[in-house]
mmCIF file of C-alpha atoms in Angstrom:
data_model
loop_
_atom_site.group_PDB
_atom_site.id
_atom_site.type_symbol
_atom_site.label_atom_id
_atom_site.label_comp_id
_atom_site.label_asym_id
_atom_site.label_seq_id
_atom_site.Cartn_x
_atom_site.Cartn_y
_atom_site.Cartn_z
ATOM 1 C CA PHE A 202 73.911 37.570 141.393
ATOM 2 C CA ASN A 203 70.762 35.278 140.687
ATOM 3 C CA ALA A 204 69.039 35.407 143.830
ATOM 4 C CA GLU A 205 70.365 39.625 144.181
ATOM 5 C CA GLU A 206 68.829 40.635 140.808
ATOM 6 C CA LYS A 207 64.961 39.033 141.296
ATOM 7 C CA ASP A 208 65.544 40.580 144.772
ATOM 8 C CA LEU A 209 66.228 43.728 142.472
ATOM 9 C CA LEU A 210 63.995 42.614 139.688
ATOM 10 C CA GLU A 211 60.851 42.529 142.345
ATOM 11 C CA SER A 212 61.694 45.464 144.770
ATOM 12 C CA ILE A 213 61.625 47.171 141.607
ATOM 13 C CA SER A 214 57.478 45.562 140.500
ATOM 14 C CA ALA A 215 56.730 46.919 144.343
ATOM 15 C CA LEU A 216 57.360 50.421 143.099
ATOM 16 C CA LYS A 217 56.296 50.796 140.133
ATOM 17 C CA ALA A 218 53.348 48.852 140.903
ATOM 18 C CA ALA A 219 53.173 51.265 143.993
ATOM 19 C CA VAL A 220 53.689 54.696 141.480
ATOM 20 C CA THR A 221 50.871 52.868 139.536
ATOM 21 C CA VAL A 222 48.406 53.041 142.223
ATOM 22 C CA LEU A 223 48.736 55.751 143.293
ATOM 23 C CA SER A 224 48.539 57.933 140.204
ATOM 24 C CA LYS A 225 45.160 55.623 139.881
ATOM 25 C CA HIS A 226 44.263 56.642 143.276
ATOM 26 C CA HIS A 227 44.712 60.323 142.785
ATOM 27 C CA GLY A 228 44.194 60.930 139.346
ATOM 28 C CA GLY A 229 47.722 60.891 137.517
ATOM 29 C CA ASP A 230 49.966 64.132 138.178
ATOM 30 C CA ALA A 231 48.638 63.858 141.564
ATOM 31 C CA PHE A 232 51.359 61.824 142.286
ATOM 32 C CA LEU A 233 53.393 65.378 143.335
ATOM 33 C CA GLN A 234 51.064 65.595 145.506
ATOM 34 C CA VAL A 235 51.823 62.345 148.358
ATOM 35 C CA PRO A 236 51.735 62.808 151.752
ATOM 36 C CA ARG A 237 56.145 62.995 152.314
ATOM 37 C CA SER A 238 56.204 60.923 154.640
ATOM 38 C CA HIS A 239 55.327 58.218 151.871
ATOM 39 C CA MET A 240 57.684 60.227 149.543
ATOM 40 C CA LEU A 241 60.341 60.036 152.255
ATOM 41 C CA SER A 242 59.789 55.976 152.901
ATOM 42 C CA VAL A 243 59.655 55.567 148.447
ATOM 43 C CA ALA A 244 63.554 57.202 149.326
ATOM 44 C CA ALA A 245 64.897 55.413 151.566
ATOM 45 C CA THR A 246 63.610 52.411 149.307
ATOM 46 C CA LEU A 247 64.996 53.867 146.791
ATOM 47 C CA GLN A 248 68.264 54.378 148.540
ATOM 48 C CA HIS A 249 68.270 51.085 150.339
ATOM 49 C CA GLN A 250 68.025 49.097 146.680
ATOM 50 C CA LEU A 251 70.802 51.377 145.125
ATOM 51 C CA ARG A 252 73.389 50.363 148.237
ATOM 52 C CA LYS A 253 72.428 46.957 148.486
ATOM 53 C CA HIS A 254 72.823 46.194 144.164
ATOM 54 C CA SER A 255 75.076 48.726 143.509
ATOM 55 C CA SER A 256 77.741 45.705 142.455
ATOM 56 C CA LEU A 257 74.638 45.085 140.544
ATOM 57 C CA LEU A 258 73.391 48.406 139.141
ATOM 58 C CA GLN A 259 77.161 49.858 138.349
ATOM 59 C CA GLY A 260 76.662 48.786 134.058
ATOM 60 C CA THR A 261 72.738 49.788 134.040
ATOM 61 C CA LEU A 262 72.049 53.469 135.818
ATOM 62 C CA THR A 263 74.016 55.946 133.746
ATOM 63 C CA PRO A 264 75.465 59.000 135.862
ATOM 64 C CA SER A 265 72.704 61.617 135.224
ATOM 65 C CA GLU A 266 70.269 58.993 136.162
ATOM 66 C CA ARG A 267 72.859 58.491 139.271
ATOM 67 C CA ARG A 268 72.675 62.024 139.429
ATOM 68 C CA VAL A 269 68.669 61.857 139.586
ATOM 69 C CA ALA A 270 67.861 59.465 141.551
ATOM 70 C CA ALA A 271 71.231 61.294 144.496
ATOM 71 C CA ALA A 272 68.768 64.470 144.137
ATOM 72 C CA PHE A 273 65.589 62.398 145.328
ATOM 73 C CA ILE A 274 67.362 60.606 148.007
ATOM 74 C CA GLN A 275 68.047 64.138 149.286
ATOM 75 C CA ALA A 276 65.806 65.935 149.199
ATOM 76 C CA PRO A 277 62.271 64.033 148.139
ATOM 77 C CA GLN A 278 59.933 66.771 149.504
ATOM 78 C CA ASP A 279 61.593 68.817 146.924
ATOM 79 C CA TYR A 280 62.357 67.399 143.951
ATOM 80 C CA PHE A 281 59.272 67.697 142.308
ATOM 81 C CA ASP A 282 58.990 71.548 142.890
#
C-alpha cells in the first residue's frame, strides 16, 4: 500500500508541476493551447495511473470526478472546447 501511495503521489506531483510550468510558460489560460500530442500524453498518463491505482482511489474519487476523468481520457483534445 505505501509503495503504491508513494508512486501515485509522485505521479500527481509530476502532473501538477507540468501544469504549473505550462501555465507559466504560456500565460495562465493558454494551457488550453497545448499541442494535441501533449494533451494525449497527459490523458494516457492519467488513464495509466487510474488503472494502476484503482483500488487505492476507490474511496477517493467521487463518481462525478471519475466521469470527468473518463471524458478527458476519451477526448482530451475536445475536453476544453
